Tab-separated table of C-alpha atoms in Angstrom:
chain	number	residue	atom	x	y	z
G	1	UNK	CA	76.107	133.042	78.041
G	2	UNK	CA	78.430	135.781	78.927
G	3	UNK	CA	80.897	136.195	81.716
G	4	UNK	CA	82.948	139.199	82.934
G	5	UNK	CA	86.801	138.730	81.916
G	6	UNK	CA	89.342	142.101	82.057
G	7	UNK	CA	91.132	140.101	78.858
G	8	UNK	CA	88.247	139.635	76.581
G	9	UNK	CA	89.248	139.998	72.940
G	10	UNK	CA	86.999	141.576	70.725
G	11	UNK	CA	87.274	142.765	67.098
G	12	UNK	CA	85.452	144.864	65.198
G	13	UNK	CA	85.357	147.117	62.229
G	14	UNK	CA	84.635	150.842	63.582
G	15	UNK	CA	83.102	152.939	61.603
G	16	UNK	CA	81.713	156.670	63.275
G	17	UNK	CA	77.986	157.473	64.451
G	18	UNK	CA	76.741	160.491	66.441
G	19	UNK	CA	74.832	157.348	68.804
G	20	UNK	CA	77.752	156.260	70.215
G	21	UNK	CA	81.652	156.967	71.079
G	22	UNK	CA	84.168	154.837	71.597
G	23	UNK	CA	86.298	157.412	72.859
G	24	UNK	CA	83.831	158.919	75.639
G	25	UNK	CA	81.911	155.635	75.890
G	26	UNK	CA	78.878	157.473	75.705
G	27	UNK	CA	75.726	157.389	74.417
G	28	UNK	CA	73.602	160.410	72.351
G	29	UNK	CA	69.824	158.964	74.020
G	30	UNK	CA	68.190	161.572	71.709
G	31	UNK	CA	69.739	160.597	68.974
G	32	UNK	CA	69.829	156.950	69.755
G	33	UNK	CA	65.717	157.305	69.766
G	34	UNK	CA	65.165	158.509	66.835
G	35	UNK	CA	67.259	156.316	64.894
G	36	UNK	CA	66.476	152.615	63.735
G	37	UNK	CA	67.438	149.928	65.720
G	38	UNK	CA	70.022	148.735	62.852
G	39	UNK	CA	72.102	152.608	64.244
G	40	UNK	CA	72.051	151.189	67.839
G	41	UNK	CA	73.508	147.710	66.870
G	42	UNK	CA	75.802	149.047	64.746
G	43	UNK	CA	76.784	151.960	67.489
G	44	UNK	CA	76.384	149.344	70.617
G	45	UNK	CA	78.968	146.796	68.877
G	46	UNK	CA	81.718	149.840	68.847
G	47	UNK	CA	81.238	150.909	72.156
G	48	UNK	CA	84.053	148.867	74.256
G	49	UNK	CA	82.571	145.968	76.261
G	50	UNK	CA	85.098	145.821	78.752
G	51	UNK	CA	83.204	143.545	81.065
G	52	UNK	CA	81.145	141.319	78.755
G	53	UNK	CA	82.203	137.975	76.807
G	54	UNK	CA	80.136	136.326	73.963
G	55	UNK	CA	81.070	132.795	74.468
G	56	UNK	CA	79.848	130.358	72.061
G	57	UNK	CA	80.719	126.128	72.131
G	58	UNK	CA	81.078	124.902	68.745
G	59	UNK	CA	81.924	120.958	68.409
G	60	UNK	CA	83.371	118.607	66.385
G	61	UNK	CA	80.223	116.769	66.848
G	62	UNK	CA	77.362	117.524	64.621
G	63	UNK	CA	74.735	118.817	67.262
G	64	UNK	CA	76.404	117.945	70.477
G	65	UNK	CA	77.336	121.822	71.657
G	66	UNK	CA	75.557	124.373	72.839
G	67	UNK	CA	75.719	128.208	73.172
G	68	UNK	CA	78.464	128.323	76.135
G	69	UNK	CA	81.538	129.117	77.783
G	70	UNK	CA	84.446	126.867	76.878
G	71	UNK	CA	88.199	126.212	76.712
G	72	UNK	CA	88.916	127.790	73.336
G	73	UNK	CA	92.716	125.423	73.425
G	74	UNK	CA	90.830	122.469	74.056
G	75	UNK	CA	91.012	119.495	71.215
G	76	UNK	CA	88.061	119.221	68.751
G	77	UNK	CA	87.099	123.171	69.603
G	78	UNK	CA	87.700	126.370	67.811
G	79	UNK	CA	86.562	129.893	68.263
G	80	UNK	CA	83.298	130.333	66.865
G	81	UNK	CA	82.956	133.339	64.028
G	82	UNK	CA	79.785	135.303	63.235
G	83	UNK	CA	79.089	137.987	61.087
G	84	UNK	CA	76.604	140.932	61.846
G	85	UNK	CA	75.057	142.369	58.277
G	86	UNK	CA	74.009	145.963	58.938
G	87	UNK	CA	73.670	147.985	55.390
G	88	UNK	CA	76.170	145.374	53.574
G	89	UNK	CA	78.598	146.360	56.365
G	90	UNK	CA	80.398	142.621	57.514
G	91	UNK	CA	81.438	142.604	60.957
G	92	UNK	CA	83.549	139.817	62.318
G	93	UNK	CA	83.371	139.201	65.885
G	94	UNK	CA	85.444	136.431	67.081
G	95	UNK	CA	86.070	135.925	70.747
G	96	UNK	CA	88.148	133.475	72.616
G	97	UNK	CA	87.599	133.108	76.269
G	98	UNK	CA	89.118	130.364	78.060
G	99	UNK	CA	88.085	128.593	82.073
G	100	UNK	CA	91.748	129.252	83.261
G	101	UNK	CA	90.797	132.835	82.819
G	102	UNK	CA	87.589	132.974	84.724
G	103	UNK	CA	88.950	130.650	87.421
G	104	UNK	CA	91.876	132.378	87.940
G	105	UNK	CA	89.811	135.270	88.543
G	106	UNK	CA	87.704	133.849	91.901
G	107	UNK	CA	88.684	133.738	95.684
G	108	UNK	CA	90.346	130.575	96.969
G	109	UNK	CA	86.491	130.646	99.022
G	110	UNK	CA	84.876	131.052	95.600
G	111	UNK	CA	86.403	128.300	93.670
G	112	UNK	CA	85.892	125.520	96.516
G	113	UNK	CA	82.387	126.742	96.504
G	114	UNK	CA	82.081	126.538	92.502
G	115	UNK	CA	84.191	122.847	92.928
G	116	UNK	CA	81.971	121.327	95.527
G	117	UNK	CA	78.463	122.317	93.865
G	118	UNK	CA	80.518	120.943	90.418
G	119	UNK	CA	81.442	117.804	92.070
G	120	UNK	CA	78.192	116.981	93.977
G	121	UNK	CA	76.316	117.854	90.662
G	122	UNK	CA	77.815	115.399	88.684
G	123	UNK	CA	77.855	112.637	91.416
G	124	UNK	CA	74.220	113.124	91.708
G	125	UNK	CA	73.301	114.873	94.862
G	126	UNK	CA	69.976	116.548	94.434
G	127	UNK	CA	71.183	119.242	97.197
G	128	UNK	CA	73.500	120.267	94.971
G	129	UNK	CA	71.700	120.548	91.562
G	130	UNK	CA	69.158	122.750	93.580
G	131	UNK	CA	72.027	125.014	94.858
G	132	UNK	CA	73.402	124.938	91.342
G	133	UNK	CA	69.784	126.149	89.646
G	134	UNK	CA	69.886	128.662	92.517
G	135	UNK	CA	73.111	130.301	91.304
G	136	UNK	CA	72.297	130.653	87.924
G	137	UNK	CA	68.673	132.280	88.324
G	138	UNK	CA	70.614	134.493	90.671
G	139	UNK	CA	70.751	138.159	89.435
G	140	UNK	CA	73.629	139.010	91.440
G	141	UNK	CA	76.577	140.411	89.421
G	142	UNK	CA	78.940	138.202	91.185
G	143	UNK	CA	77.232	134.959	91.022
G	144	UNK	CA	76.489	135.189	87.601
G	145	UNK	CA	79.986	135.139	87.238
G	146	UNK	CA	80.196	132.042	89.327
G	147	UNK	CA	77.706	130.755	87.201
G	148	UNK	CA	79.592	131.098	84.292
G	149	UNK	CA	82.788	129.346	85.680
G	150	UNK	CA	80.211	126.506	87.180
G	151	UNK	CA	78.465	126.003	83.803
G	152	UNK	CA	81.698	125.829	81.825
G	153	UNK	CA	83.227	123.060	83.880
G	154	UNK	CA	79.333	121.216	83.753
G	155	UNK	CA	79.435	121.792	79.748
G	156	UNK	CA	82.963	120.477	79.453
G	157	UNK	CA	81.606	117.210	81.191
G	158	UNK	CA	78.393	116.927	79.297
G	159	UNK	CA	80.830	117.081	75.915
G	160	UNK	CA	83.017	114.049	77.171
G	161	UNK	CA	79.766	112.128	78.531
G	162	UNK	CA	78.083	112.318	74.548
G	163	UNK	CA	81.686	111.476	73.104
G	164	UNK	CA	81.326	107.989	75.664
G	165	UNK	CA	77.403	108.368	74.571
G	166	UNK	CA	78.798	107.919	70.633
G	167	UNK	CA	77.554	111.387	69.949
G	168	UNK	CA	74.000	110.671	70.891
G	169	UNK	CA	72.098	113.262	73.225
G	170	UNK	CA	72.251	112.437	77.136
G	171	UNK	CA	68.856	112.978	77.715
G	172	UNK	CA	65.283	113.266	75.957
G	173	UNK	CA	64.055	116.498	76.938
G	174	UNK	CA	60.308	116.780	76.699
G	175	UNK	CA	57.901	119.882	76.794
G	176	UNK	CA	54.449	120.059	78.577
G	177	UNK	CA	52.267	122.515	78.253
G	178	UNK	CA	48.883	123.741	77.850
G	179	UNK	CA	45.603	125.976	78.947
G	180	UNK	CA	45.539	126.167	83.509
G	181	UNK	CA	43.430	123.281	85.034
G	182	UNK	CA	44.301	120.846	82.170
G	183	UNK	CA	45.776	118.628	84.619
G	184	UNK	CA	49.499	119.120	83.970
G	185	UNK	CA	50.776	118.268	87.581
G	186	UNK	CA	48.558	115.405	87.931
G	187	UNK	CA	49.839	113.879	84.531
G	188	UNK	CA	53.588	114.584	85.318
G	189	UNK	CA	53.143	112.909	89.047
G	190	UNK	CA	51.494	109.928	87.118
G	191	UNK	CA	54.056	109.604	84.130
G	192	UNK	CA	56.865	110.251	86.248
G	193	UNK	CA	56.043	107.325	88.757
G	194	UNK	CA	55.760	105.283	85.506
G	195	UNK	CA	59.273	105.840	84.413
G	196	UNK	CA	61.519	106.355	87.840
G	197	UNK	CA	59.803	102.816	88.178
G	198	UNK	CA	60.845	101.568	84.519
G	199	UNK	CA	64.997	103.032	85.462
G	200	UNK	CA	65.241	106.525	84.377
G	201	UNK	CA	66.444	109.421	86.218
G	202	UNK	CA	63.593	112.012	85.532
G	203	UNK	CA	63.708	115.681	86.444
G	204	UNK	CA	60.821	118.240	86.083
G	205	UNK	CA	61.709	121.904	85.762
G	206	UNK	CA	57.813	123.340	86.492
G	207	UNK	CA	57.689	126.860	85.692
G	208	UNK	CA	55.020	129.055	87.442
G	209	UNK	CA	54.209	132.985	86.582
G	210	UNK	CA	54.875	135.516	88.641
G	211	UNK	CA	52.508	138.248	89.802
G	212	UNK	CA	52.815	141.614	87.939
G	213	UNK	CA	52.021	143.370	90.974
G	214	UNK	CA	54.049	141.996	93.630
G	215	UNK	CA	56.788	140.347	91.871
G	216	UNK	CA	55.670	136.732	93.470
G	217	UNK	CA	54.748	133.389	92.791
G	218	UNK	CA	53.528	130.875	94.685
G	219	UNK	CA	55.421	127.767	93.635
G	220	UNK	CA	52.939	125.286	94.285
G	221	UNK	CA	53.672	122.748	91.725
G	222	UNK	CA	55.734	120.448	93.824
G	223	UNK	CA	53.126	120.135	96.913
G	224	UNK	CA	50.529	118.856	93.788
G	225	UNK	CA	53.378	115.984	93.404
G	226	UNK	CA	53.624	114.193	96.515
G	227	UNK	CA	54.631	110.622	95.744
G	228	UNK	CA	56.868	112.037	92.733
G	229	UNK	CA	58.568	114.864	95.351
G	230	UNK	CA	59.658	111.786	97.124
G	231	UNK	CA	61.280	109.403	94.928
G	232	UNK	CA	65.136	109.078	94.914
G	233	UNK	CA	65.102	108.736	90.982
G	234	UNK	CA	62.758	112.390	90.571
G	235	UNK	CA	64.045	115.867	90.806
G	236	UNK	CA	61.586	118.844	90.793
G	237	UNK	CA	61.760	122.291	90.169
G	238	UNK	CA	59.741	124.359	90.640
G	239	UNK	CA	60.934	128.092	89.414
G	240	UNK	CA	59.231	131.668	88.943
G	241	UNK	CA	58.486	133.264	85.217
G	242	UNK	CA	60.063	136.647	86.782
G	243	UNK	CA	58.106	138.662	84.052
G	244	UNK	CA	59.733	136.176	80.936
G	245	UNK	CA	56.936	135.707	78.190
G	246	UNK	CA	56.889	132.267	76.630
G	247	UNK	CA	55.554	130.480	79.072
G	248	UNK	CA	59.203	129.433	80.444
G	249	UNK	CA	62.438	131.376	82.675
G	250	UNK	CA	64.945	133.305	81.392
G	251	UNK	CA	67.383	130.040	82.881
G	252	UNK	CA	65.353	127.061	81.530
G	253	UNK	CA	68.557	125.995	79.255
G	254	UNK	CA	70.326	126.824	82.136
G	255	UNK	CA	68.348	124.357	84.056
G	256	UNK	CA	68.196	122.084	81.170
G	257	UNK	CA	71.833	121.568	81.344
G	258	UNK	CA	72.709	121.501	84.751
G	259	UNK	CA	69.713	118.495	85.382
G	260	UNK	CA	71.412	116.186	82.469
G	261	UNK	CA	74.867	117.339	84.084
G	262	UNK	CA	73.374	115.885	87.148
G	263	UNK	CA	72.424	112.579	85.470
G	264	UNK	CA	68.656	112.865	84.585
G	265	UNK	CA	67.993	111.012	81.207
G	266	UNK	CA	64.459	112.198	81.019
G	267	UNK	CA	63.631	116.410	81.552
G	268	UNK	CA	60.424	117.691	81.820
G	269	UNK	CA	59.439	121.002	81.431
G	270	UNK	CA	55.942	122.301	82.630
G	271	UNK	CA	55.415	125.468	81.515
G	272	UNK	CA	52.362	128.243	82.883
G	273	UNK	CA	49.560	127.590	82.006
G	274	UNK	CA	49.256	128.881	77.811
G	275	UNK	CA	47.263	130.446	75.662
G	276	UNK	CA	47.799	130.173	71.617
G	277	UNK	CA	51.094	131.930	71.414
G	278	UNK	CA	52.977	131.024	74.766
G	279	UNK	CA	55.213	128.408	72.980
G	280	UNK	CA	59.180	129.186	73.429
G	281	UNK	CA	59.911	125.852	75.504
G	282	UNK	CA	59.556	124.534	71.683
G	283	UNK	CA	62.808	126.332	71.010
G	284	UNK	CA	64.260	124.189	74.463
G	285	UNK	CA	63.031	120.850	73.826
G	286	UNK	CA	63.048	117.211	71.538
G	287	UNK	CA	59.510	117.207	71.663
G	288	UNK	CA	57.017	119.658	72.555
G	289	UNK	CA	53.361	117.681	74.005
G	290	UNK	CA	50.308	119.588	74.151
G	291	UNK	CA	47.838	118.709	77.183
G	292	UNK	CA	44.503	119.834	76.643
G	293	UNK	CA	40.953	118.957	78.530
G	294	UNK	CA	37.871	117.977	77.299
G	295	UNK	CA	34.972	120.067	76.974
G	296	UNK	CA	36.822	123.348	77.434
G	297	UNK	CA	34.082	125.018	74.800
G	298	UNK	CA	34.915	125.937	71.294
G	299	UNK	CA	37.749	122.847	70.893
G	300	UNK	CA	38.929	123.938	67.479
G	301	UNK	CA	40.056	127.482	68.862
G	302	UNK	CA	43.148	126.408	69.223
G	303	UNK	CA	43.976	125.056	65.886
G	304	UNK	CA	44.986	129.136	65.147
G	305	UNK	CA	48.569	129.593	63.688
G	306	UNK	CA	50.544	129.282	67.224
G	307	UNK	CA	50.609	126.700	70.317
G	308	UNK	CA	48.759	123.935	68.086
G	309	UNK	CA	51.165	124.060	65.002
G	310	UNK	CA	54.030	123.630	67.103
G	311	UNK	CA	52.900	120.047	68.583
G	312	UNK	CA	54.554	116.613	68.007
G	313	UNK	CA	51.947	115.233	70.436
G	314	UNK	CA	48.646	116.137	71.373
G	315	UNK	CA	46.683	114.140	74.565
G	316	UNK	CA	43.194	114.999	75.868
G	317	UNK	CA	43.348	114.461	79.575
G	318	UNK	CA	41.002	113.896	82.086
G	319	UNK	CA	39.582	110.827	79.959
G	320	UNK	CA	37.585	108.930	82.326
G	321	UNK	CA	34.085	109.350	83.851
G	322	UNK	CA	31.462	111.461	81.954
G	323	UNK	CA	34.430	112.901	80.280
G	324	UNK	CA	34.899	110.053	78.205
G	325	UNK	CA	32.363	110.933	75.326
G	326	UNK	CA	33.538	114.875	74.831
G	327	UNK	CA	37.064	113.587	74.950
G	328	UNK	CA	36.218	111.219	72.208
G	329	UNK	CA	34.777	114.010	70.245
G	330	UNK	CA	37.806	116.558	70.777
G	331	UNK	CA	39.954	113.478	69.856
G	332	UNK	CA	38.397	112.950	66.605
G	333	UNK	CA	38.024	117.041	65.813
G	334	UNK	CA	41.858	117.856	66.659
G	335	UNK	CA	42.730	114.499	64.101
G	336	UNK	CA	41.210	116.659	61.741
G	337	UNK	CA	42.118	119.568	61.727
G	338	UNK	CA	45.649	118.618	62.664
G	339	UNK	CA	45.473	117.349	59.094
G	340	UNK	CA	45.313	121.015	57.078
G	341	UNK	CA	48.374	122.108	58.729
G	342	UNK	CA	52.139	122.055	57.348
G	343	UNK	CA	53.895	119.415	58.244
G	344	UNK	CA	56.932	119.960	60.276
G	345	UNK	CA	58.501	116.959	59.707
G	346	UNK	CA	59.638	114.425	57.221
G	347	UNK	CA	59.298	111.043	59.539
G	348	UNK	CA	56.504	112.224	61.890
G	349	UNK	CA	53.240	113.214	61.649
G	350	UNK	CA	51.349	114.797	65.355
G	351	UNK	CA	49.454	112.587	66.961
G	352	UNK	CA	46.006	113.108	69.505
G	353	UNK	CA	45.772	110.614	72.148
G	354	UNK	CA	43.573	110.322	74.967
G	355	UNK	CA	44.664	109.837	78.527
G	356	UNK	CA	43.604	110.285	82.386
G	357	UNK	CA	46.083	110.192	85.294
G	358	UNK	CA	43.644	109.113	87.420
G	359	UNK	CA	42.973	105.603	85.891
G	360	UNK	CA	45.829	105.456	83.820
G	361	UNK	CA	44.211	104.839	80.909
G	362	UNK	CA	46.462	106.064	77.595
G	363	UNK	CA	49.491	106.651	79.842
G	364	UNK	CA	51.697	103.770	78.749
G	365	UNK	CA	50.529	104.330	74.857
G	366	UNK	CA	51.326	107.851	75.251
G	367	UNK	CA	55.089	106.808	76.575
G	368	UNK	CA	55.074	104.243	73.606
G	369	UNK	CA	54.630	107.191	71.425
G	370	UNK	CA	57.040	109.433	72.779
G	371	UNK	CA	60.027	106.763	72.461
G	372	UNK	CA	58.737	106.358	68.861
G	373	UNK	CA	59.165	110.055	68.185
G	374	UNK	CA	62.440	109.860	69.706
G	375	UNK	CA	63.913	107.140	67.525
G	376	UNK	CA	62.717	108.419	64.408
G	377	UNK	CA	63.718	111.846	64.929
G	378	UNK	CA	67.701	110.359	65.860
G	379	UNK	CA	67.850	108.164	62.899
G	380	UNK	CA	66.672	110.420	60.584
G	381	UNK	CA	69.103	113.458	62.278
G	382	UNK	CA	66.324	115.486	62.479
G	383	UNK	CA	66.324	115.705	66.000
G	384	UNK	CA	70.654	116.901	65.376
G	385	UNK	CA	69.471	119.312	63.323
G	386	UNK	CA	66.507	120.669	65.046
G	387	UNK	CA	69.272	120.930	68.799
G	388	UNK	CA	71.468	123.171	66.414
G	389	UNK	CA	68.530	125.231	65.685
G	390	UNK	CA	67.629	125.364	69.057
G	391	UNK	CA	71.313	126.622	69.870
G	392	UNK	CA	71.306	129.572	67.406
G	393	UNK	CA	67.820	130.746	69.536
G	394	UNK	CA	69.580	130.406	72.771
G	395	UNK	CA	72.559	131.908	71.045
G	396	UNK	CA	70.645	135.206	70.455
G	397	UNK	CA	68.386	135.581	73.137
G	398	UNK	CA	71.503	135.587	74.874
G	399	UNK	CA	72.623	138.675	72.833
G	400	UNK	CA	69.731	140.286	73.373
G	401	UNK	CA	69.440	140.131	77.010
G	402	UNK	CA	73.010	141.018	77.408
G	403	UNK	CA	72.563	143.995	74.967
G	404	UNK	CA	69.799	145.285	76.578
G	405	UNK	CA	70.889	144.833	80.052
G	406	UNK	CA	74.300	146.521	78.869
G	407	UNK	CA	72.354	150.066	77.745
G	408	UNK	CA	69.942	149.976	80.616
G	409	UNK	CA	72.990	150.116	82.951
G	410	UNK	CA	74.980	152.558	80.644
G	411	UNK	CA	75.348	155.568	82.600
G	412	UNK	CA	74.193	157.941	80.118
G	413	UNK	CA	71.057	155.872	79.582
G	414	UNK	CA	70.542	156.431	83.441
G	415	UNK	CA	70.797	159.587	83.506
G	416	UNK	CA	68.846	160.805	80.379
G	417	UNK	CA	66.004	158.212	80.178
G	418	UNK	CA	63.746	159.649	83.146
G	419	UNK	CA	64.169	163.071	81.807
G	420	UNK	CA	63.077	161.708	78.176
G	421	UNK	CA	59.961	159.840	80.026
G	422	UNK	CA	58.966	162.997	81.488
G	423	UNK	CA	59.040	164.434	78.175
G	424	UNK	CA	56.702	162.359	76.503
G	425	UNK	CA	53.045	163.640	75.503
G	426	UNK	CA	50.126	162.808	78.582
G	427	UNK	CA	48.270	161.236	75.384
G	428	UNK	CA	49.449	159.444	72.365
């Protein structure tokens, strides 16, 4: 994440390029263009970043932090290093960033308003999670920064609830996705009933596109989950792609957090409805489940490198009625073919189940299965070292987007990019 400070501290080995100076703190667009993106790292990471932090949580505790914000005095936590390799060139950047800072830097209105959503959030008000999710999907310079101050004080939390946990993660986050109409919502209002009645706290983060043309989306998954909407022990979410790829929102680990801040032992994410390649909630969750329905033509389309290689779990829905015999058939097909691809992991093989939300038939199997995967993924510390992996993705789409957000709002990029798209050729 990254938060605005005026005391950042930053340090880097400088080294001169006709892209950038450090001394004008401008930018050669031209020049920048026809040079390879190694020049504009390399020129970006010497031009001063007076109003940007890269904060990164590194714990004592094999897997239990995450890309964040956090008190850099606190015990067990030290300033994460990294090095940038750009022609054999090391760069360190180390930066220390601390919540007294970024605190210190809000209105007296502004910190009871980061305090109350903090304190509801973790006493388990829904009202305020939603508020909370609000903030940080906000693109508003100055509630991102409240979002930053909010989701440090959450993250310092989450760390002491996994030290009381014995290290072990606070909730089993869980993937869903698949091709539209495979009956995603109708599965998660099904499943969901199932465990708020078994005890757990469940919260589903549905993600829907937006249109390309109007910048919309309609949001409907929570009026398909009536009953679910309802219960005391269910959160839903329902939140807008805003042009992301992937299938998820640029705040799903955002979300993620904030919803196992809140108390939720069990989150859900439903992503758009996929194709093949529309897999990054596999970079956000424990175990990524693959919903397809029967007799959707040509059922071994999918096994293509992509969507298919990257699930722990594969169900056939709609499983009832005439659907029974070409759901037995793509059962069988999928165990096949599941078969020539690489293996993933060391303790568990993907398995294809059937199932139908309407009757209920495979439901409580398909649970069975998912609390087997979950075990044997902790014991083995896959599942530690797969959450670490998970945090150096985070870590650097974080990078990216702040990289990219920090040239398009450069003032020479501004100024110089329109003329530049005026100058390119009417065919190409």
């Amino acid at each position: 994440m990254f938060s605005s400070s005026r005391e950042s501290q930053i340090t880097l080995s400088q080294k001169k390029h006709p892209v950038f100076s450090a001394v004008t703190n401008k930018m050669n667009i031209p020049m920048l263009l026809q040079h390879p993106h190694r020049h504009f790292l390399k020129g970006l990471l010497r031009t001063p970043f007076r109003r940007y932090h890269f904060i990164f949580h590194s714990s004592s505790h094999r897997g239990s932090g995450v890309p964040c914000a956090q008190p850099f005095n606190s015990p067990g936590l030290h300033c994460t290093k990294w090095m940038l390799l750009s022609n054999g060139l090391k760069r360190k950047l180390c930066v220390q960033t601390t919540l007294k800072e970024h605190t210190e830097e809000l209105s007296d209105k502004e910190q009871r308003f980061v305090d109350k959503l903090y304190t509801g959030l973790i006493q388990g008000h829904r009202a305020c999670l939603a508020e909370a999710i609000t903030l940080i999907e906000s693109t508003h310079k100055r509630k991102k920064e409240l979002a930053q101050v909010l989701l440090q004080k959450v993250l310092v939390y989450h760390k002491e609830q996994e030290q009381i946990n014995k290290g072990k993660p606070l909730a089993f986050r869980v993937g869903l996705s698949g091709p539209p109409g495979a009956g995603k919502s109708t599965f998660i209002e099904y499943f969901g009933k199932m465990l708020t009645e078994r005890g757990h706290k469940l919260s589903v983060l549905a993600v829907d596109p937006s249109s390309c043309t109007s910048g919309g989306s309609l949001l409907g998954d929570k009026t398909r989950m009536t009953e679910l909407s309802r219960d005391m022990n269910a959160y839903i979410r329902p939140s807008p792609t805003r042009g992301t790829l992937g299938g998820v929102t640029r705040t799903t680990n955002e979300a993620i957090l904030l919803c196992e801040g809140g108390g939720y032992d069990i989150i859900l994410i439903e992503t758009v409805g996929v194709g093949q390649s529309e897999f990054a909630v596999a970079d956000m969750v424990d175990m990524f489940v693959l919903l397809l329905p029967p007799a959707g033509g040509d059922e071994l389309q999918g096994i293509k490198r992509g969507i298919i290689e990257m699930a722990d779990l594969v169900a056939i829905t709609k499983s009832d009625g005439d659907l029974i015999v070409p759901a037995r058939r793509m059962q069988a097909e999928y165990v096949s073919a599941l078969k020539l691809l690489h293996r993933r992991s060391e303790v568990w093989r993907p398995k294809v189940i059937r199932i139908s939300a309407r009757s209920g038939e495979g439901i409580t199997e398909m649970w069975d299965k998912m609390k087997e995967f979950q075990d044997l993924m902790l014991a083995s510390g896959e599942l530690t070292a797969k959450r670490q992996k998970q945090q150096k993705v985070w870590m650097w789409n974080l990078i990216q987007e702040s990289v990219l957000d920090h040239f398009r709002t450069h003032p020479a990029v501004r100024e110089q990019i329109p003329l530049l798209e005026k100058k390119l050729p009417p065919h190409s």
